[in-house]
mmCIF file of C-alpha atoms in Angstrom:
data_model
loop_
_atom_site.group_PDB
_atom_site.id
_atom_site.type_symbol
_atom_site.label_atom_id
_atom_site.label_comp_id
_atom_site.label_asym_id
_atom_site.label_seq_id
_atom_site.Cartn_x
_atom_site.Cartn_y
_atom_site.Cartn_z
ATOM 1 C CA MET S 1 -0.021 -0.135 0.060
ATOM 2 C CA GLU S 2 2.813 2.427 0.895
ATOM 3 C CA LYS S 3 4.684 1.671 -2.348
ATOM 4 C CA ARG S 4 1.538 2.205 -4.246
ATOM 5 C CA LEU S 5 0.962 5.591 -2.569
ATOM 6 C CA HIS S 6 4.695 6.537 -3.382
ATOM 7 C CA THR S 7 4.274 5.651 -6.939
ATOM 8 C CA ASP S 8 1.003 7.613 -7.217
ATOM 9 C CA TYR S 9 2.947 10.489 -5.703
ATOM 10 C CA LYS S 10 5.843 10.463 -7.979
ATOM 11 C CA LYS S 11 3.397 10.124 -10.889
ATOM 12 C CA LYS S 12 1.613 13.223 -9.916
ATOM 13 C CA ILE S 13 4.849 15.179 -9.410
ATOM 14 C CA SER S 14 5.955 14.064 -12.713
ATOM 15 C CA ILE S 15 2.795 15.417 -14.425
ATOM 16 C CA ILE S 16 3.277 18.742 -12.856
ATOM 17 C CA ALA S 17 6.909 18.903 -13.876
ATOM 18 C CA PHE S 18 6.076 18.046 -17.441
ATOM 19 C CA LEU S 19 3.371 20.834 -17.522
ATOM 20 C CA GLY S 20 5.993 23.256 -16.060
ATOM 21 C CA ILE S 21 8.482 22.207 -18.817
ATOM 22 C CA ALA S 22 5.838 22.325 -21.459
ATOM 23 C CA ALA S 23 4.741 25.968 -20.377
ATOM 24 C CA ALA S 24 8.488 27.156 -20.287
ATOM 25 C CA LEU S 25 9.060 25.646 -23.871
ATOM 26 C CA LEU S 26 5.909 27.068 -25.209
ATOM 27 C CA SER S 27 6.591 30.522 -23.759
ATOM 28 C CA PHE S 28 9.778 30.467 -25.604
ATOM 29 C CA LEU S 29 8.190 29.230 -28.904
ATOM 30 C CA CYS S 30 5.578 32.021 -28.586
ATOM 31 C CA LEU S 31 8.126 34.625 -29.046
ATOM 32 C CA PHE S 32 8.566 33.468 -32.561
ATOM 33 C CA ALA S 33 4.930 33.679 -33.600
ATOM 34 C CA GLY S 34 3.536 36.825 -34.962
ATOM 35 C CA SER S 35 2.667 38.959 -38.099
ATOM 36 C CA SER S 36 5.885 40.572 -38.437
ATOM 37 C CA HIS S 37 7.352 37.534 -40.297
ATOM 38 C CA MET S 38 10.768 37.693 -38.397
ATOM 39 C CA SER S 39 12.935 34.695 -38.928
ATOM 40 C CA PRO S 40 14.011 32.534 -35.869
ATOM 41 C CA GLY S 41 17.448 33.984 -36.374
ATOM 42 C CA GLU S 42 16.078 37.512 -36.117
ATOM 43 C CA CYS S 43 13.940 36.745 -32.954
ATOM 44 C CA LEU S 44 17.076 35.262 -31.364
ATOM 45 C CA ALA S 45 19.124 38.383 -32.185
ATOM 46 C CA ALA S 46 16.206 40.553 -31.073
ATOM 47 C CA LEU S 47 16.177 38.707 -27.720
ATOM 48 C CA LEU S 48 19.989 39.684 -27.156
ATOM 49 C CA GLN S 49 18.989 43.115 -28.311
ATOM 50 C CA LYS S 50 21.440 42.816 -31.278
ATOM 51 C CA SER S 51 18.979 43.061 -34.113
ATOM 52 C CA THR S 52 17.324 46.065 -35.679
ATOM 53 C CA ALA S 53 15.611 48.682 -33.385
ATOM 54 C CA ALA S 54 12.345 47.737 -34.997
ATOM 55 C CA ASN S 55 12.783 43.906 -34.152
ATOM 56 C CA ASN S 56 14.061 44.770 -30.761
ATOM 57 C CA ARG S 57 10.730 46.685 -29.967
ATOM 58 C CA ILE S 58 8.612 43.876 -31.239
ATOM 59 C CA ILE S 59 10.252 41.200 -29.007
ATOM 60 C CA TRP S 60 10.544 43.238 -25.920
ATOM 61 C CA ASN S 61 7.669 45.704 -26.036
ATOM 62 C CA ILE S 62 5.161 43.521 -27.604
ATOM 63 C CA ARG S 63 5.807 39.816 -27.489
ATOM 64 C CA ILE S 64 7.499 39.191 -24.125
ATOM 65 C CA PRO S 65 4.544 41.376 -22.405
ATOM 66 C CA ARG S 66 2.064 39.140 -24.208
ATOM 67 C CA VAL S 67 3.681 36.002 -22.981
ATOM 68 C CA LEU S 68 4.036 37.223 -19.297
ATOM 69 C CA ALA S 69 0.414 38.222 -19.308
ATOM 70 C CA ALA S 70 -0.599 34.764 -20.848
ATOM 71 C CA LEU S 71 1.341 33.002 -18.138
ATOM 72 C CA ILE S 72 0.079 35.114 -15.219
ATOM 73 C CA ALA S 73 -3.694 35.406 -16.384
ATOM 74 C CA GLY S 74 -3.953 31.892 -17.414
ATOM 75 C CA ALA S 75 -2.692 30.643 -13.946
ATOM 76 C CA GLY S 76 -4.902 33.092 -11.953
ATOM 77 C CA LEU S 77 -8.188 32.401 -14.001
ATOM 78 C CA SER S 78 -7.524 28.551 -14.003
ATOM 79 C CA VAL S 79 -6.990 28.278 -10.270
ATOM 80 C CA SER S 80 -9.808 30.692 -9.643
ATOM 81 C CA GLY S 81 -12.072 28.144 -11.475
ATOM 82 C CA LEU S 82 -10.831 25.315 -9.522
ATOM 83 C CA ILE S 83 -11.450 27.006 -6.209
ATOM 84 C CA MET S 84 -14.959 28.164 -7.190
ATOM 85 C CA GLN S 85 -15.722 24.677 -8.280
ATOM 86 C CA THR S 86 -14.741 23.218 -5.113
ATOM 87 C CA ASN S 87 -16.511 25.774 -2.837
ATOM 88 C CA LEU S 88 -19.729 25.857 -4.813
ATOM 89 C CA ASN S 89 -19.613 22.113 -5.272
ATOM 90 C CA ASN S 90 -20.613 22.764 -8.904
ATOM 91 C CA PRO S 91 -18.524 21.574 -12.000
ATOM 92 C CA MET S 92 -19.862 24.471 -14.018
ATOM 93 C CA ALA S 93 -18.556 27.092 -11.850
ATOM 94 C CA SER S 94 -16.080 29.514 -13.111
ATOM 95 C CA PRO S 95 -14.709 33.146 -12.435
ATOM 96 C CA SER S 96 -17.793 34.515 -14.094
ATOM 97 C CA THR S 97 -20.237 32.731 -11.801
ATOM 98 C CA LEU S 98 -20.417 35.612 -9.461
ATOM 99 C CA GLY S 99 -21.007 38.204 -12.148
ATOM 100 C CA VAL S 100 -17.425 39.390 -11.893
ATOM 101 C CA SER S 101 -16.895 39.692 -15.721
ATOM 102 C CA ASN S 102 -20.354 41.323 -16.041
ATOM 103 C CA ALA S 103 -19.360 44.066 -13.508
ATOM 104 C CA ALA S 104 -15.992 44.725 -15.072
ATOM 105 C CA VAL S 105 -17.691 45.266 -18.414
ATOM 106 C CA PHE S 106 -20.001 47.759 -16.986
ATOM 107 C CA GLY S 107 -17.176 49.563 -15.148
ATOM 108 C CA ALA S 108 -15.112 49.731 -18.304
ATOM 109 C CA ASN S 109 -18.002 50.828 -20.325
ATOM 110 C CA LEU S 110 -18.808 53.665 -17.787
ATOM 111 C CA SER S 111 -15.242 54.780 -17.999
ATOM 112 C CA ILE S 112 -14.882 54.776 -21.736
ATOM 113 C CA ILE S 113 -18.420 55.886 -22.742
ATOM 114 C CA ALA S 114 -19.216 58.394 -20.079
ATOM 115 C CA PHE S 115 -15.713 59.818 -19.415
ATOM 116 C CA SER S 116 -13.213 59.115 -22.270
ATOM 117 C CA GLY S 117 -14.762 58.070 -25.394
ATOM 118 C CA GLY S 118 -18.483 59.110 -25.240
ATOM 119 C CA PHE S 119 -21.129 61.637 -24.820
ATOM 120 C CA LEU S 120 -19.536 63.496 -21.851
ATOM 121 C CA SER S 121 -16.085 64.129 -23.133
ATOM 122 C CA THR S 122 -14.946 63.568 -26.646
ATOM 123 C CA GLY S 123 -18.083 63.522 -28.428
ATOM 124 C CA ASN S 124 -18.055 61.841 -32.024
ATOM 125 C CA ASN S 125 -14.488 62.964 -32.807
ATOM 126 C CA LEU S 126 -12.081 60.072 -33.064
ATOM 127 C CA THR S 127 -9.052 62.444 -32.771
ATOM 128 C CA ASN S 128 -10.397 63.852 -29.277
ATOM 129 C CA TYR S 129 -11.039 60.291 -28.258
ATOM 130 C CA GLY S 130 -7.337 59.322 -28.885
ATOM 131 C CA ALA S 131 -6.188 62.391 -26.979
ATOM 132 C CA GLY S 132 -8.418 61.882 -24.063
ATOM 133 C CA ALA S 133 -8.835 58.086 -23.466
ATOM 134 C CA ASN S 134 -7.000 56.733 -20.468
ATOM 135 C CA PRO S 135 -6.624 52.824 -20.512
ATOM 136 C CA TYR S 136 -5.787 52.871 -16.786
ATOM 137 C CA SER S 137 -9.036 54.602 -15.863
ATOM 138 C CA ALA S 138 -10.982 51.965 -17.704
ATOM 139 C CA SER S 139 -8.931 49.169 -15.789
ATOM 140 C CA LEU S 140 -9.548 50.926 -12.433
ATOM 141 C CA MET S 141 -13.255 51.301 -12.924
ATOM 142 C CA ALA S 142 -13.560 47.719 -14.174
ATOM 143 C CA PHE S 143 -11.761 46.487 -11.051
ATOM 144 C CA ALA S 144 -13.686 48.691 -8.682
ATOM 145 C CA PHE S 145 -17.183 47.560 -10.014
ATOM 146 C CA SER S 146 -15.880 43.898 -10.090
ATOM 147 C CA VAL S 147 -14.891 44.326 -6.274
ATOM 148 C CA LEU S 148 -18.119 45.994 -5.649
ATOM 149 C CA SER S 149 -20.123 43.242 -7.200
ATOM 150 C CA ILE S 150 -18.236 40.555 -5.181
ATOM 151 C CA LEU S 151 -18.667 42.403 -1.797
ATOM 152 C CA LEU S 152 -22.435 42.880 -2.755
ATOM 153 C CA ILE S 153 -23.033 39.171 -3.661
ATOM 154 C CA LEU S 154 -21.064 37.895 -0.454
ATOM 155 C CA ALA S 155 -22.918 40.479 1.743
ATOM 156 C CA LEU S 156 -26.257 39.184 0.466
ATOM 157 C CA CYS S 157 -25.152 35.605 0.979
ATOM 158 C CA ARG S 158 -24.038 36.328 4.551
ATOM 159 C CA MET S 159 -27.357 38.136 5.341
ATOM 160 C CA ARG S 160 -29.051 34.641 4.680
ATOM 161 C CA ASP S 161 -27.292 31.313 4.459
ATOM 162 C CA PHE S 162 -23.866 31.117 2.971
ATOM 163 C CA SER S 163 -24.559 27.987 0.876
ATOM 164 C CA PRO S 164 -23.369 27.101 -2.625
ATOM 165 C CA ASN S 165 -26.883 27.408 -4.149
ATOM 166 C CA VAL S 166 -27.355 30.843 -2.680
ATOM 167 C CA VAL S 167 -23.924 32.148 -4.070
ATOM 168 C CA VAL S 168 -24.829 30.898 -7.668
ATOM 169 C CA LEU S 169 -28.328 32.293 -7.617
ATOM 170 C CA ALA S 170 -27.121 35.700 -6.183
ATOM 171 C CA GLY S 171 -24.349 35.732 -8.761
ATOM 172 C CA ILE S 172 -26.558 35.066 -11.665
ATOM 173 C CA ALA S 173 -29.030 37.865 -10.400
ATOM 174 C CA VAL S 174 -26.404 40.401 -9.783
ATOM 175 C CA GLY S 175 -24.674 39.715 -13.124
ATOM 176 C CA SER S 176 -27.827 40.103 -14.838
ATOM 177 C CA VAL S 177 -28.167 43.602 -13.450
ATOM 178 C CA TRP S 178 -24.689 44.650 -14.487
ATOM 179 C CA THR S 179 -25.532 43.247 -17.929
ATOM 180 C CA ALA S 180 -28.756 45.391 -18.150
ATOM 181 C CA ALA S 181 -26.968 48.387 -16.944
ATOM 182 C CA THR S 182 -24.251 47.975 -19.583
ATOM 183 C CA THR S 183 -27.014 47.806 -22.402
ATOM 184 C CA VAL S 184 -28.579 50.871 -21.162
ATOM 185 C CA LEU S 185 -25.194 52.631 -21.185
ATOM 186 C CA GLN S 186 -24.342 51.541 -24.563
ATOM 187 C CA PHE S 187 -27.743 52.561 -26.005
ATOM 188 C CA TYR S 188 -26.766 56.274 -25.169
ATOM 189 C CA ALA S 189 -23.325 56.108 -26.435
ATOM 190 C CA THR S 190 -21.846 57.829 -29.512
ATOM 191 C CA ASP S 191 -20.407 55.815 -32.285
ATOM 192 C CA VAL S 192 -16.777 56.397 -31.243
ATOM 193 C CA GLY S 193 -17.664 55.583 -27.511
ATOM 194 C CA LEU S 194 -19.599 52.458 -28.386
ATOM 195 C CA SER S 195 -16.790 51.213 -30.589
ATOM 196 C CA ALA S 196 -14.286 51.739 -28.073
ATOM 197 C CA ALA S 197 -16.256 49.886 -25.314
ATOM 198 C CA VAL S 198 -16.757 46.914 -27.630
ATOM 199 C CA ILE S 199 -13.133 46.649 -28.504
ATOM 200 C CA TRP S 200 -12.303 46.808 -24.769
ATOM 201 C CA ASN S 201 -14.737 43.886 -24.079
ATOM 202 C CA PHE S 202 -12.540 41.589 -26.262
ATOM 203 C CA GLY S 203 -10.093 39.568 -24.315
ATOM 204 C CA ASP S 204 -6.947 40.789 -25.817
ATOM 205 C CA LEU S 205 -3.204 40.197 -24.537
ATOM 206 C CA GLY S 206 -2.031 42.954 -26.909
ATOM 207 C CA ARG S 207 -2.821 45.594 -24.208
ATOM 208 C CA ALA S 208 -0.584 43.989 -21.668
ATOM 209 C CA THR S 209 2.479 45.868 -20.327
ATOM 210 C CA TYR S 210 5.182 45.140 -17.877
ATOM 211 C CA ARG S 211 3.557 47.308 -15.132
ATOM 212 C CA THR S 212 0.206 45.584 -15.761
ATOM 213 C CA SER S 213 1.920 42.126 -15.614
ATOM 214 C CA PHE S 214 3.481 43.019 -12.304
ATOM 215 C CA ILE S 215 0.089 44.060 -10.825
ATOM 216 C CA MET S 216 -1.562 40.993 -12.139
ATOM 217 C CA LEU S 217 1.545 38.774 -10.696
ATOM 218 C CA ALA S 218 1.158 40.156 -7.226
ATOM 219 C CA ALA S 219 -2.381 39.435 -7.009
ATOM 220 C CA VAL S 220 -2.043 35.934 -8.538
ATOM 221 C CA VAL S 221 0.862 35.026 -6.289
ATOM 222 C CA CYS S 222 -0.876 36.034 -3.233
ATOM 223 C CA GLY S 223 -4.002 34.271 -4.125
ATOM 224 C CA LEU S 224 -2.026 30.995 -4.970
ATOM 225 C CA PHE S 225 -0.225 31.239 -1.659
ATOM 226 C CA PHE S 226 -3.391 31.360 0.295
ATOM 227 C CA PHE S 227 -5.060 28.531 -1.789
ATOM 228 C CA SER S 228 -1.992 26.450 -1.307
ATOM 229 C CA LEU S 229 -2.097 26.877 2.524
ATOM 230 C CA MET S 230 -5.752 25.931 2.528
ATOM 231 C CA SER S 231 -5.444 22.926 0.196
ATOM 232 C CA TRP S 232 -6.197 20.258 2.891
ATOM 233 C CA LYS S 233 -9.338 22.225 3.791
ATOM 234 C CA TYR S 234 -10.417 22.246 0.288
ATOM 235 C CA ASN S 235 -9.909 18.394 0.249
ATOM 236 C CA ALA S 236 -12.000 18.057 3.382
ATOM 237 C CA LEU S 237 -14.681 20.341 1.805
ATOM 238 C CA LEU S 238 -15.029 17.618 -0.940
ATOM 239 C CA GLY S 239 -16.585 15.308 1.468
ATOM 240 C CA GLY S 240 -19.398 17.838 2.286
ATOM 241 C CA ASP S 241 -19.857 20.575 4.891
ATOM 242 C CA ALA S 242 -20.664 18.314 7.644
ATOM 243 C CA ALA S 243 -17.528 16.073 7.105
ATOM 244 C CA ALA S 244 -15.450 19.260 6.855
ATOM 245 C CA ARG S 245 -16.636 20.568 9.884
ATOM 246 C CA SER S 246 -16.072 17.299 11.885
ATOM 247 C CA MET S 247 -12.398 17.930 10.749
ATOM 248 C CA GLY S 248 -12.281 21.225 12.228
ATOM 249 C CA VAL S 249 -12.738 23.396 9.211
ATOM 250 C CA SER S 250 -14.747 26.656 9.527
ATOM 251 C CA VAL S 251 -16.651 26.176 6.404
ATOM 252 C CA GLY S 252 -18.332 29.609 6.280
ATOM 253 C CA PRO S 253 -15.188 31.736 6.514
ATOM 254 C CA LEU S 254 -13.280 29.443 4.365
ATOM 255 C CA ARG S 255 -15.846 29.700 1.625
ATOM 256 C CA PHE S 256 -16.112 33.515 1.926
ATOM 257 C CA PHE S 257 -12.470 34.224 1.788
ATOM 258 C CA SER S 258 -11.765 31.729 -0.866
ATOM 259 C CA MET S 259 -14.502 33.136 -3.194
ATOM 260 C CA LEU S 260 -13.235 36.725 -2.397
ATOM 261 C CA PHE S 261 -9.719 35.995 -3.266
ATOM 262 C CA ALA S 262 -10.605 33.998 -6.320
ATOM 263 C CA SER S 263 -13.022 36.806 -7.652
ATOM 264 C CA VAL S 264 -10.270 39.546 -6.981
ATOM 265 C CA ILE S 265 -7.775 37.565 -9.024
ATOM 266 C CA THR S 266 -10.261 37.431 -11.788
ATOM 267 C CA ALA S 267 -11.112 41.176 -11.360
ATOM 268 C CA VAL S 268 -7.493 42.243 -11.728
ATOM 269 C CA CYS S 269 -6.929 39.970 -14.896
ATOM 270 C CA VAL S 270 -10.157 41.081 -16.518
ATOM 271 C CA SER S 271 -9.573 44.737 -15.778
ATOM 272 C CA PHE S 272 -6.486 44.790 -17.733
ATOM 273 C CA LEU S 273 -7.036 42.078 -20.473
ATOM 274 C CA GLY S 274 -10.864 42.170 -21.096
ATOM 275 C CA ILE S 275 -13.058 38.980 -20.998
ATOM 276 C CA ILE S 276 -11.235 35.766 -21.389
ATOM 277 C CA GLY S 277 -13.837 33.050 -20.753
ATOM 278 C CA PHE S 278 -13.814 29.242 -20.256
ATOM 279 C CA VAL S 279 -10.044 29.019 -18.997
ATOM 280 C CA GLY S 280 -11.499 28.543 -15.532
ATOM 281 C CA ILE S 281 -13.663 25.741 -16.645
ATOM 282 C CA ILE S 282 -11.393 23.760 -19.029
ATOM 283 C CA CYS S 283 -8.187 23.543 -17.017
ATOM 284 C CA PRO S 284 -9.423 22.321 -13.651
ATOM 285 C CA HIS S 285 -11.492 19.576 -15.439
ATOM 286 C CA VAL S 286 -8.411 18.312 -17.286
ATOM 287 C CA THR S 287 -6.348 18.636 -14.075
ATOM 288 C CA LYS S 288 -8.865 16.604 -12.138
ATOM 289 C CA LYS S 289 -8.972 13.840 -14.827
ATOM 290 C CA LEU S 290 -5.009 13.772 -14.748
ATOM 291 C CA LEU S 291 -4.421 14.134 -11.008
ATOM 292 C CA GLY S 292 -7.653 13.475 -9.066
ATOM 293 C CA GLN S 293 -9.272 15.816 -6.533
ATOM 294 C CA ASP S 294 -6.258 16.468 -4.266
ATOM 295 C CA HIS S 295 -5.719 20.193 -4.138
ATOM 296 C CA ARG S 296 -2.128 19.868 -3.055
ATOM 297 C CA PHE S 297 -1.401 18.724 -6.732
ATOM 298 C CA GLY S 298 -4.466 20.335 -8.469
ATOM 299 C CA ILE S 299 -3.645 24.014 -7.571
ATOM 300 C CA PRO S 300 -0.172 23.933 -9.137
ATOM 301 C CA ALA S 301 -1.387 21.849 -12.039
ATOM 302 C CA SER S 302 -4.431 23.967 -12.796
ATOM 303 C CA ALA S 303 -1.963 27.081 -12.757
ATOM 304 C CA LEU S 304 0.291 25.626 -15.264
ATOM 305 C CA GLY S 305 -2.611 24.243 -17.345
ATOM 306 C CA GLY S 306 -4.133 27.514 -17.434
ATOM 307 C CA SER S 307 -0.670 29.191 -18.610
ATOM 308 C CA LEU S 308 -0.377 26.526 -21.297
ATOM 309 C CA LEU S 309 -3.969 26.949 -22.522
ATOM 310 C CA LEU S 310 -3.814 30.924 -22.755
ATOM 311 C CA LEU S 311 -0.298 30.787 -24.366
ATOM 312 C CA ALA S 312 -1.739 28.243 -27.102
ATOM 313 C CA ALA S 313 -4.670 30.222 -27.526
ATOM 314 C CA ASP S 314 -2.623 33.497 -28.106
ATOM 315 C CA THR S 315 -0.274 31.862 -30.420
ATOM 316 C CA LEU S 316 -3.322 30.669 -32.394
ATOM 317 C CA SER S 317 -4.864 34.008 -32.460
ATOM 318 C CA ARG S 318 -1.684 35.721 -33.770
ATOM 319 C CA SER S 319 -1.254 33.191 -36.435
ATOM 320 C CA MET S 320 -4.861 33.364 -37.676
ATOM 321 C CA GLY S 321 -5.020 37.107 -37.788
ATOM 322 C CA ASN S 322 -3.676 37.856 -41.172
ATOM 323 C CA GLY S 323 -1.609 40.882 -40.023
ATOM 324 C CA SER S 324 -3.374 41.595 -36.833
ATOM 325 C CA ALA S 325 -4.011 39.192 -33.810
ATOM 326 C CA LEU S 326 -7.437 37.976 -33.201
ATOM 327 C CA PRO S 327 -8.892 38.597 -29.655
ATOM 328 C CA VAL S 328 -7.612 35.659 -27.498
ATOM 329 C CA GLY S 329 -10.917 35.684 -25.786
ATOM 330 C CA ALA S 330 -12.750 34.495 -28.910
ATOM 331 C CA ILE S 331 -10.210 31.649 -29.256
ATOM 332 C CA THR S 332 -10.823 30.495 -25.711
ATOM 333 C CA SER S 333 -14.464 30.588 -26.137
ATOM 334 C CA LEU S 334 -14.290 28.560 -29.360
ATOM 335 C CA LEU S 335 -12.283 26.076 -27.453
ATOM 336 C CA GLY S 336 -14.371 26.212 -24.229
ATOM 337 C CA ALA S 337 -17.957 26.086 -25.649
ATOM 338 C CA PRO S 338 -17.731 22.537 -26.880
ATOM 339 C CA PHE S 339 -15.942 21.443 -23.804
ATOM 340 C CA PHE S 340 -18.543 22.910 -21.773
ATOM 341 C CA LEU S 341 -21.192 21.056 -23.817
ATOM 342 C CA ALA S 342 -19.159 17.819 -23.384
ATOM 343 C CA ILE S 343 -19.429 18.341 -19.594
ATOM 344 C CA ILE S 344 -23.132 18.957 -19.539
ATOM 345 C CA PHE S 345 -23.802 15.886 -21.654
ATOM 346 C CA SER S 346 -21.380 13.598 -19.943
ATOM 347 C CA GLY S 347 -23.064 10.901 -18.184
ATOM 348 C CA LYS S 348 -20.283 10.541 -15.677
ATOM 349 C CA GLU S 349 -20.279 14.403 -14.922
ATOM 350 C CA ASN S 350 -24.318 14.260 -14.534
ATOM 351 C CA ARG S 351 -23.918 11.551 -12.034
ATOM 352 C CA ARG S 352 -21.422 13.524 -10.092
ATOM 353 C CA CYS S 353 -23.679 16.626 -10.016
#
């Protein structure tokens, strides 16, 4: 029995190591993909800053920030999905379950339409929009409304019973309110404001910078540290609330702070990159298939899997763009929608639900 456990442990560590190596290799290969048609030799020279000024800028100011954003956001969104699925006991749970994305869209639309690109500031003049728009104000508003939505939902749940079903229903209700408010806001927008708002909604790694990557990294690292410390409590929670309480787990506070941290990670990533869906559904399920339900292995594996998925999606989006990269959010949705349907119609998953 002990030998079998040791073999299983080594197998799981090997899978995590493989995912880490694959993420590192794909990160390097992503630097060679793009619409500039740089040769591998030119890319390597630009990495050493020994190529032309234009090639150096492409590698260091565009491609490397994209790769960093994919690594960080992919890890954060994936682990957030895993934690939400565990806490809500729902295989369909993801970072959008609490309406975080809906609130972020409203916040960004409010900033762009009302204060930068719309009817209160620049009117219908595209030149004025370019001079007045501030991408950080949109990100700040998106983050602020995301956090507001999180706190509102969790407060509503604390007022009643902090059960998984209550969280899901509250998230759906509040998310619908944000969506309706966004629709009303866009109805009164000018053409320029509406166009700018719609473009922001696309999940796009091209807007990433070293500064935004550092902010996302700080949020994701803090969240992963907390989730890793709580991994044994999440394992206990898999057996049900009663079993977890019998093992000394304070289920209510654990669920509250876990959902809060997972949602904050999502809010930070969405506020800078736009809506990137399904990463928090695909990767946790693949991780569970490979490693089982143990969060000691599931958390790092989900993080690496999310990074891999977003790197692959971004590479594909840049290869298909014919001169300009497609929104990576569209690629992840195209990959995630069939996966989501497969989960719904899977007999095994239905029995589990």
